[in-house]
Amino acid sequence: MNILAIESSCDETAAAVVQDGRTVRSNLIASQADMHATYGGVVPEIASRKHVEVIAGLAQRAVEESGLTLQELDAVAVTYAPGLIGAVLVGVNFAKSAAYALKKPLIPVHHVRGHIAANYLTHPDLEPPFVCLCVSGGNTMIVDVQDYTHMTILGATRDDAAGECFDKVARVLGIGYPGGGPMDALAQGGDDKRYDLPRAHVHDAPLDMSFSGLKTAVLNLAHNAQQKGEALDLPGLAASFAAAVSDTLVPRTMEAARQMGYGKIAVAGGVAANSRLRADLERACRASGDKLYLPALALCGDNAAMIGCQGYYEYQAGKRGGLDLNAYATRDISKG
Ligand code: KG4
């Protein structure tokens, strides 16, 4: 089964063709990050307008590169939630038109389910059930993936997403946008004990997380240093920050895995590229005996191949979108 997949939930327009869920025939991404860098974050209207400009041409190229004809496509899958609403609407509307013109079924896909599916593309042997730490610019949650289309949230952030926190800290430190990658690179030469940063706990919800206090602590450090005319040890701060984020995510993920007892842990989303997080999870899984699945670096960020993969499993489970399909800024992953 060949699926044309479309993703436009934030600042990447993406189109891919995926065969039988796990074989990527083409995977194209048009990133707008440079455009938003001027503003230090994603400007929603600019994102929507850029999606409108590039989406049709990108989808056409994805089909061409797949080596298939339009007639050989069997369905169109699209991210319909969650994300920047104007941006998601562009993808949904395009996918609807494509499905209508091709007379093929339309498959709505939850964006975070797509991130989880990036692991199926990286690891042909991976099958549910497993516990997945989903960490991106807009979402941070620990998910019980019972099967391909049944999942529940075991714990989640109460405020900022981990990636959002990386981006805001990077902006204040003048490191650029998006900040996660450059912060990660900067942290390589840094002392992770240089700054004492908070690790928050949510009372009575041991698997939930909070990053706003950590973010504020770094912002205060930066402002105080600026007022006193003192220089910050930037590599040390980046390393201390990455350690605080990882210390928040890793023990909760391991505890969730212990509770579920599947013996398998996966990681998903843009922050899954973080080297400190990957190293800490590897160490923790060696100690616990859980098998760790990390997505290929190229599939951590937003892409359409992951949507085509998850779309295949949603299709098998009978999910279809009608021509009245709408887009949603937020949607519970358990509802698909
Ligand atoms: O999954 P993604 O592309 O978009 C969403 O679905 O939100 O994630 C983007 C996020 C950004 O916040 C970016 O700064 C972060 O992932 N990110 C990283 C790294 N690479 C990207 N964060 C930490 N370390 C990295 N190496």
GROMACS .gro file of C-alpha atoms and ligand atoms in nm:
model
  362
    1MET     CA    1   0.000   0.000   0.000
    2ASN     CA    2   0.147   0.338  -0.106
    3ILE     CA    3   0.060   0.642   0.103
    4LEU     CA    4   0.125   1.004   0.011
    5ALA     CA    5   0.185   1.179   0.345
    6ILE     CA    6   0.164   1.549   0.424
    7GLU     CA    7   0.293   1.735   0.734
    8SER     CA    8   0.259   2.110   0.801
    9SER     CA    9   0.199   2.146   1.175
   10CYS     CA   10   0.473   2.401   1.249
   11ASP     CA   11   0.750   2.551   1.037
   12GLU     CA   12   0.838   2.254   0.818
   13THR     CA   13   0.639   2.171   0.507
   14ALA     CA   14   0.690   1.802   0.438
   15ALA     CA   15   0.571   1.544   0.187
   16ALA     CA   16   0.663   1.176   0.159
   17VAL     CA   17   0.558   0.852  -0.002
   18VAL     CA   18   0.567   0.548   0.227
   19GLN     CA   19   0.507   0.190   0.117
   20ASP     CA   20   0.339  -0.060   0.350
   21GLY     CA   21   0.409   0.155   0.653
   22ARG     CA   22   0.780   0.092   0.685
   23THR     CA   23   0.949   0.159   0.349
   24VAL     CA   24   1.021   0.524   0.273
   25ARG     CA   25   1.015   0.580  -0.106
   26SER     CA   26   1.062   0.957  -0.081
   27ASN     CA   27   1.081   1.207   0.205
   28LEU     CA   28   1.107   1.583   0.137
   29ILE     CA   29   1.120   1.867   0.388
   30ALA     CA   30   1.107   2.240   0.314
   31SER     CA   31   1.213   2.411   0.636
   32GLN     CA   32   1.119   2.771   0.705
   33ALA     CA   33   1.349   2.796   1.010
   34ASP     CA   34   1.568   3.068   0.850
   35MET     CA   35   1.266   3.288   0.797
   36HIS     CA   36   1.151   3.263   1.158
   37ALA     CA   37   1.506   3.301   1.297
   38THR     CA   38   1.481   3.678   1.236
   39TYR     CA   39   1.199   3.690   1.494
   40GLY     CA   40   1.350   3.440   1.742
   41GLY     CA   41   1.054   3.201   1.706
   42VAL     CA   42   0.785   3.079   1.470
   43VAL     CA   43   0.553   3.353   1.340
   44PRO     CA   44   0.227   3.164   1.275
   45GLU     CA   45   0.103   3.371   0.982
   46ILE     CA   46   0.437   3.350   0.802
   47ALA     CA   47   0.438   2.974   0.860
   48SER     CA   48   0.091   2.933   0.705
   49ARG     CA   49   0.177   3.149   0.406
   50LYS     CA   50   0.499   2.958   0.334
   51HIS     CA   51   0.312   2.627   0.357
   52VAL     CA   52   0.061   2.755   0.100
   53GLU     CA   53   0.343   2.852  -0.135
   54VAL     CA   54   0.540   2.527  -0.130
   55ILE     CA   55   0.305   2.241  -0.040
   56ALA     CA   56   0.173   2.148  -0.385
   57GLY     CA   57   0.515   2.155  -0.554
   58LEU     CA   58   0.672   1.958  -0.270
   59ALA     CA   59   0.402   1.688  -0.286
   60GLN     CA   60   0.446   1.665  -0.662
   61ARG     CA   61   0.823   1.617  -0.619
   62ALA     CA   62   0.770   1.357  -0.345
   63VAL     CA   63   0.555   1.152  -0.584
   64GLU     CA   64   0.810   1.193  -0.865
   65GLU     CA   65   1.099   1.087  -0.641
   66SER     CA   66   0.903   0.785  -0.518
   67GLY     CA   67   0.911   0.643  -0.872
   68LEU     CA   68   0.537   0.584  -0.856
   69THR     CA   69   0.261   0.731  -1.067
   70LEU     CA   70  -0.034   0.913  -0.913
   71GLN     CA   71  -0.249   0.611  -1.000
   72GLU     CA   72  -0.025   0.389  -0.787
   73LEU     CA   73  -0.099   0.589  -0.470
   74ASP     CA   74  -0.355   0.416  -0.248
   75ALA     CA   75  -0.428   0.684   0.015
   76VAL     CA   76  -0.337   1.029   0.144
   77ALA     CA   77  -0.235   1.072   0.509
   78VAL     CA   78  -0.210   1.409   0.680
   79THR     CA   79  -0.127   1.561   1.018
   80TYR     CA   80  -0.457   1.705   1.140
   81ALA     CA   81  -0.359   1.781   1.504
   82PRO     CA   82  -0.194   1.915   1.715
   83GLY     CA   83  -0.002   2.218   1.591
   84LEU     CA   84  -0.027   2.582   1.488
   85ILE     CA   85  -0.382   2.587   1.365
   86GLY     CA   86  -0.328   2.801   1.053
   87ALA     CA   87  -0.033   2.582   0.956
   88VAL     CA   88  -0.215   2.250   1.010
   89LEU     CA   89  -0.514   2.378   0.810
   90VAL     CA   90  -0.297   2.425   0.502
   91GLY     CA   91  -0.185   2.060   0.507
   92VAL     CA   92  -0.534   1.929   0.582
   93ASN     CA   93  -0.690   2.128   0.301
   94PHE     CA   94  -0.424   2.022   0.051
   95ALA     CA   95  -0.451   1.655   0.152
   96LYS     CA   96  -0.829   1.668   0.124
   97SER     CA   97  -0.806   1.810  -0.228
   98ALA     CA   98  -0.547   1.547  -0.326
   99ALA     CA   99  -0.757   1.261  -0.187
  100TYR     CA  100  -1.065   1.396  -0.364
  101ALA     CA  101  -0.886   1.440  -0.698
  102LEU     CA  102  -0.721   1.096  -0.676
  103LYS     CA  103  -1.045   0.935  -0.549
  104LYS     CA  104  -0.847   0.774  -0.266
  105PRO     CA  105  -0.911   0.754   0.109
  106LEU     CA  106  -0.792   1.031   0.340
  107ILE     CA  107  -0.625   0.930   0.669
  108PRO     CA  108  -0.601   1.183   0.956
  109VAL     CA  109  -0.286   1.136   1.169
  110HIS     CA  110  -0.208   1.275   1.515
  111HIS     CA  111   0.129   1.453   1.491
  112VAL     CA  112   0.278   1.301   1.810
  113ARG     CA  113   0.167   0.952   1.701
  114GLY     CA  114   0.367   1.028   1.387
  115HIS     CA  115   0.677   1.115   1.593
  116ILE     CA  116   0.642   0.782   1.773
  117ALA     CA  117   0.617   0.604   1.436
  118ALA     CA  118   0.957   0.748   1.333
  119ASN     CA  119   1.091   0.465   1.551
  120TYR     CA  120   0.922   0.201   1.331
  121LEU     CA  121   1.105   0.346   1.030
  122THR     CA  122   1.439   0.336   1.214
  123HIS     CA  123   1.393  -0.005   1.379
  124PRO     CA  124   1.225  -0.266   1.157
  125ASP     CA  125   1.201  -0.501   1.458
  126LEU     CA  126   1.014  -0.259   1.684
  127GLU     CA  127   0.651  -0.341   1.760
  128PRO     CA  128   0.423  -0.224   2.039
  129PRO     CA  129   0.380  -0.243   2.330
  130PHE     CA  130   0.648  -0.004   2.459
  131VAL     CA  131   0.680   0.316   2.657
  132CYS     CA  132   0.769   0.625   2.453
  133LEU     CA  133   0.915   0.953   2.575
  134CYS     CA  134   0.781   1.215   2.330
  135VAL     CA  135   0.980   1.538   2.347
  136SER     CA  136   0.941   1.808   2.086
  137GLY     CA  137   0.900   2.182   2.051
  138GLY     CA  138   0.529   2.168   2.131
  139ASN     CA  139   0.482   1.848   2.333
  140THR     CA  140   0.646   1.663   2.619
  141MET     CA  141   0.482   1.344   2.744
  142ILE     CA  142   0.546   0.983   2.836
  143VAL     CA  143   0.313   0.758   2.640
  144ASP     CA  144   0.204   0.398   2.693
  145VAL     CA  145   0.197   0.266   2.334
  146GLN     CA  146  -0.024  -0.040   2.381
  147ASP     CA  147  -0.050  -0.107   2.011
  148TYR     CA  148  -0.009   0.091   1.689
  149THR     CA  149  -0.328   0.292   1.741
  150HIS     CA  150  -0.405   0.260   2.114
  151MET     CA  151  -0.204   0.479   2.347
  152THR     CA  152  -0.247   0.665   2.673
  153ILE     CA  153  -0.052   0.941   2.844
  154LEU     CA  154   0.131   0.829   3.159
  155GLY     CA  155   0.286   1.167   3.238
  156ALA     CA  156   0.319   1.508   3.072
  157THR     CA  157   0.457   1.855   3.122
  158ARG     CA  158   0.235   2.089   3.319
  159ASP     CA  159   0.375   2.397   3.144
  160ASP     CA  160   0.647   2.435   2.878
  161ALA     CA  161   0.752   2.159   2.641
  162ALA     CA  162   1.120   2.061   2.670
  163GLY     CA  163   1.200   2.184   2.317
  164GLU     CA  164   1.022   2.514   2.375
  165CYS     CA  165   1.238   2.555   2.686
  166PHE     CA  166   1.558   2.490   2.484
  167ASP     CA  167   1.442   2.747   2.227
  168LYS     CA  168   1.356   3.019   2.482
  169VAL     CA  169   1.681   2.977   2.674
  170ALA     CA  170   1.881   2.982   2.350
  171ARG     CA  171   1.706   3.302   2.244
  172VAL     CA  172   1.792   3.481   2.568
  173LEU     CA  173   2.152   3.362   2.549
  174GLY     CA  174   2.170   3.488   2.189
  175ILE     CA  175   2.232   3.142   2.045
  176GLY     CA  176   1.970   3.162   1.770
  177TYR     CA  177   1.658   2.979   1.659
  178PRO     CA  178   1.577   2.694   1.676
  179GLY     CA  179   1.796   2.666   1.981
  180GLY     CA  180   1.805   2.295   2.065
  181GLY     CA  181   2.072   2.190   1.815
  182PRO     CA  182   2.312   2.483   1.883
  183MET     CA  183   2.263   2.447   2.262
  184ASP     CA  184   2.350   2.079   2.229
  185ALA     CA  185   2.666   2.162   2.032
  186LEU     CA  186   2.768   2.433   2.282
  187ALA     CA  187   2.716   2.194   2.575
  188GLN     CA  188   2.979   1.953   2.437
  189GLY     CA  189   3.267   2.155   2.577
  190GLY     CA  190   3.091   2.254   2.900
  191ASP     CA  191   3.097   2.151   3.266
  192ASP     CA  192   2.748   2.021   3.348
  193LYS     CA  193   2.794   2.110   3.718
  194ARG     CA  194   2.895   2.470   3.649
  195TYR     CA  195   2.549   2.609   3.736
  196ASP     CA  196   2.309   2.471   3.994
  197LEU     CA  197   1.974   2.462   3.810
  198PRO     CA  198   1.641   2.337   3.952
  199ARG     CA  199   1.476   2.002   3.878
  200ALA     CA  200   1.104   2.040   3.951
  201HIS     CA  201   0.870   1.773   4.087
  202VAL     CA  202   0.493   1.785   4.053
  203HIS     CA  203   0.328   1.703   4.385
  204ASP     CA  204   0.122   1.381   4.375
  205ALA     CA  205   0.200   1.326   4.003
  206PRO     CA  206   0.544   1.162   3.992
  207LEU     CA  207   0.543   1.110   3.614
  208ASP     CA  208   0.440   1.467   3.532
  209MET     CA  209   0.700   1.734   3.461
  210SER     CA  210   0.750   2.109   3.479
  211PHE     CA  211   1.007   2.313   3.289
  212SER     CA  212   0.897   2.672   3.352
  213GLY     CA  213   1.101   2.705   3.675
  214LEU     CA  214   1.413   2.580   3.497
  215LYS     CA  215   1.356   2.824   3.213
  216THR     CA  216   1.304   3.115   3.455
  217ALA     CA  217   1.617   3.019   3.651
  218VAL     CA  218   1.830   3.042   3.335
  219LEU     CA  219   1.665   3.367   3.226
  220ASN     CA  220   1.734   3.518   3.573
  221LEU     CA  221   2.096   3.405   3.558
  222ALA     CA  222   2.135   3.569   3.218
  223HIS     CA  223   1.969   3.896   3.324
  224ASN     CA  224   2.165   3.917   3.651
  225ALA     CA  225   2.494   3.858   3.469
  226GLN     CA  226   2.401   4.125   3.214
  227GLN     CA  227   2.315   4.379   3.488
  228LYS     CA  228   2.640   4.312   3.673
  229GLY     CA  229   2.839   4.317   3.350
  230GLU     CA  230   2.963   3.963   3.417
  231ALA     CA  231   3.028   3.709   3.142
  232LEU     CA  232   2.847   3.378   3.156
  233ASP     CA  233   3.025   3.050   3.101
  234LEU     CA  234   2.803   2.963   2.803
  235PRO     CA  235   2.926   2.605   2.743
  236GLY     CA  236   2.890   2.540   3.118
  237LEU     CA  237   2.540   2.686   3.120
  238ALA     CA  238   2.434   2.487   2.812
  239ALA     CA  239   2.573   2.166   2.968
  240SER     CA  240   2.410   2.237   3.308
  241PHE     CA  241   2.080   2.310   3.133
  242ALA     CA  242   2.090   1.992   2.922
  243ALA     CA  243   2.167   1.794   3.240
  244ALA     CA  244   1.867   1.948   3.421
  245VAL     CA  245   1.634   1.865   3.129
  246SER     CA  246   1.767   1.512   3.106
  247ASP     CA  247   1.746   1.463   3.485
  248THR     CA  248   1.377   1.559   3.459
  249LEU     CA  249   1.297   1.330   3.164
  250VAL     CA  250   1.505   1.017   3.220
  251PRO     CA  251   1.402   0.901   3.572
  252ARG     CA  252   1.032   0.950   3.488
  253THR     CA  253   1.066   0.754   3.166
  254MET     CA  254   1.246   0.473   3.348
  255GLU     CA  255   0.981   0.469   3.622
  256ALA     CA  256   0.700   0.458   3.361
  257ALA     CA  257   0.880   0.169   3.187
  258ARG     CA  258   0.919  -0.012   3.519
  259GLN     CA  259   0.547   0.027   3.591
  260MET     CA  260   0.441  -0.100   3.247
  261GLY     CA  261   0.698  -0.381   3.236
  262TYR     CA  262   0.728  -0.403   2.855
  263GLY     CA  263   1.108  -0.399   2.860
  264LYS     CA  264   1.110  -0.158   2.562
  265ILE     CA  265   1.156   0.219   2.563
  266ALA     CA  266   1.144   0.449   2.260
  267VAL     CA  267   1.207   0.823   2.226
  268ALA     CA  268   1.039   1.059   1.978
  269GLY     CA  269   1.038   1.423   1.864
  270GLY     CA  270   1.296   1.693   1.794
  271VAL     CA  271   1.455   1.679   2.141
  272ALA     CA  272   1.518   1.305   2.089
  273ALA     CA  273   1.822   1.432   1.892
  274ASN     CA  274   1.975   1.569   2.214
  275SER     CA  275   2.307   1.400   2.283
  276ARG     CA  276   2.289   1.430   2.663
  277LEU     CA  277   1.939   1.280   2.670
  278ARG     CA  278   2.041   0.995   2.439
  279ALA     CA  279   2.353   0.916   2.645
  280ASP     CA  280   2.166   0.926   2.977
  281LEU     CA  281   1.888   0.701   2.844
  282GLU     CA  282   2.143   0.456   2.707
  283ARG     CA  283   2.313   0.440   3.047
  284ALA     CA  284   1.982   0.401   3.233
  285CYS     CA  285   1.863   0.126   2.998
  286ARG     CA  286   2.191  -0.062   3.031
  287ALA     CA  287   2.134  -0.060   3.407
  288SER     CA  288   1.763  -0.157   3.392
  289GLY     CA  289   1.789  -0.411   3.109
  290ASP     CA  290   1.525  -0.231   2.900
  291LYS     CA  291   1.585  -0.222   2.524
  292LEU     CA  292   1.620   0.137   2.402
  293TYR     CA  293   1.496   0.253   2.060
  294LEU     CA  294   1.621   0.592   1.942
  295PRO     CA  295   1.494   0.740   1.615
  296ALA     CA  296   1.749   0.817   1.341
  297LEU     CA  297   1.862   1.180   1.381
  298ALA     CA  298   1.709   1.267   1.042
  299LEU     CA  299   1.368   1.146   1.161
  300CYS     CA  300   1.364   1.317   1.505
  301GLY     CA  301   1.231   1.650   1.377
  302ASP     CA  302   0.911   1.706   1.184
  303ASN     CA  303   0.886   1.503   0.863
  304ALA     CA  304   0.615   1.340   0.653
  305ALA     CA  305   0.764   0.988   0.638
  306MET     CA  306   0.660   0.937   1.000
  307ILE     CA  307   0.306   1.050   0.910
  308GLY     CA  308   0.296   0.801   0.621
  309CYS     CA  309   0.412   0.525   0.856
  310GLN     CA  310   0.155   0.600   1.127
  311GLY     CA  311  -0.106   0.663   0.855
  312TYR     CA  312  -0.061   0.304   0.738
  313TYR     CA  313  -0.141   0.166   1.083
  314GLU     CA  314  -0.433   0.408   1.128
  315TYR     CA  315  -0.567   0.289   0.791
  316GLN     CA  316  -0.535  -0.077   0.896
  317ALA     CA  317  -0.733   0.012   1.209
  318GLY     CA  318  -1.010   0.157   0.992
  319LYS     CA  319  -0.950   0.529   1.044
  320ARG     CA  320  -1.068   0.756   0.760
  321GLY     CA  321  -1.119   1.130   0.723
  322GLY     CA  322  -1.416   1.266   0.535
  323LEU     CA  323  -1.417   1.577   0.317
  324ASP     CA  324  -1.539   1.760   0.628
  325LEU     CA  325  -1.216   1.675   0.818
  326ASN     CA  326  -1.106   1.969   1.033
  327ALA     CA  327  -0.772   2.062   1.192
  328TYR     CA  328  -0.717   2.096   1.568
  329ALA     CA  329  -0.456   2.296   1.760
  330THR     CA  330  -0.474   2.049   2.049
  331ARG     CA  331  -0.592   1.689   2.064
  332ASP     CA  332  -0.538   1.410   2.313
  333ILE     CA  333  -0.308   1.142   2.167
  334SER     CA  334  -0.531   0.869   2.313
  335LYS     CA  335  -0.818   0.990   2.092
  336GLY     CA  336  -0.597   0.968   1.783
  337KG4     O1  337   0.971   1.762   1.663
  337KG4     P1  338   1.007   1.900   1.624
  337KG4     O2  339   1.079   1.920   1.493
  337KG4     O3  340   0.882   1.993   1.619
  337KG4     C1  341   0.767   1.975   1.695
  337KG4     O4  342   0.688   1.882   1.662
  337KG4     O5  343   0.755   2.052   1.792
  337KG4     O6  344   1.094   1.956   1.744
  337KG4     C2  345   1.158   2.079   1.736
  337KG4     C3  346   1.225   2.104   1.869
  337KG4     C4  347   1.279   2.246   1.880
  337KG4     O7  348   1.237   2.298   2.004
  337KG4     C5  349   1.430   2.225   1.876
  337KG4     O8  350   1.502   2.325   1.945
  337KG4     C6  351   1.444   2.090   1.943
  337KG4     O9  352   1.336   2.015   1.888
  337KG4     N1  353   1.572   2.024   1.912
  337KG4     C7  354   1.662   1.990   2.007
  337KG4     C8  355   1.774   1.934   1.939
  337KG4     N2  356   1.745   1.934   1.806
  337KG4     C9  357   1.622   1.990   1.791
  337KG4     N3  358   1.660   2.005   2.140
  337KG4    C10  359   1.766   1.962   2.210
  337KG4     N4  360   1.877   1.908   2.152
  337KG4    C11  361   1.884   1.891   2.018
  337KG4     N5  362   1.993   1.836   1.963
   0.00000   0.00000   0.00000
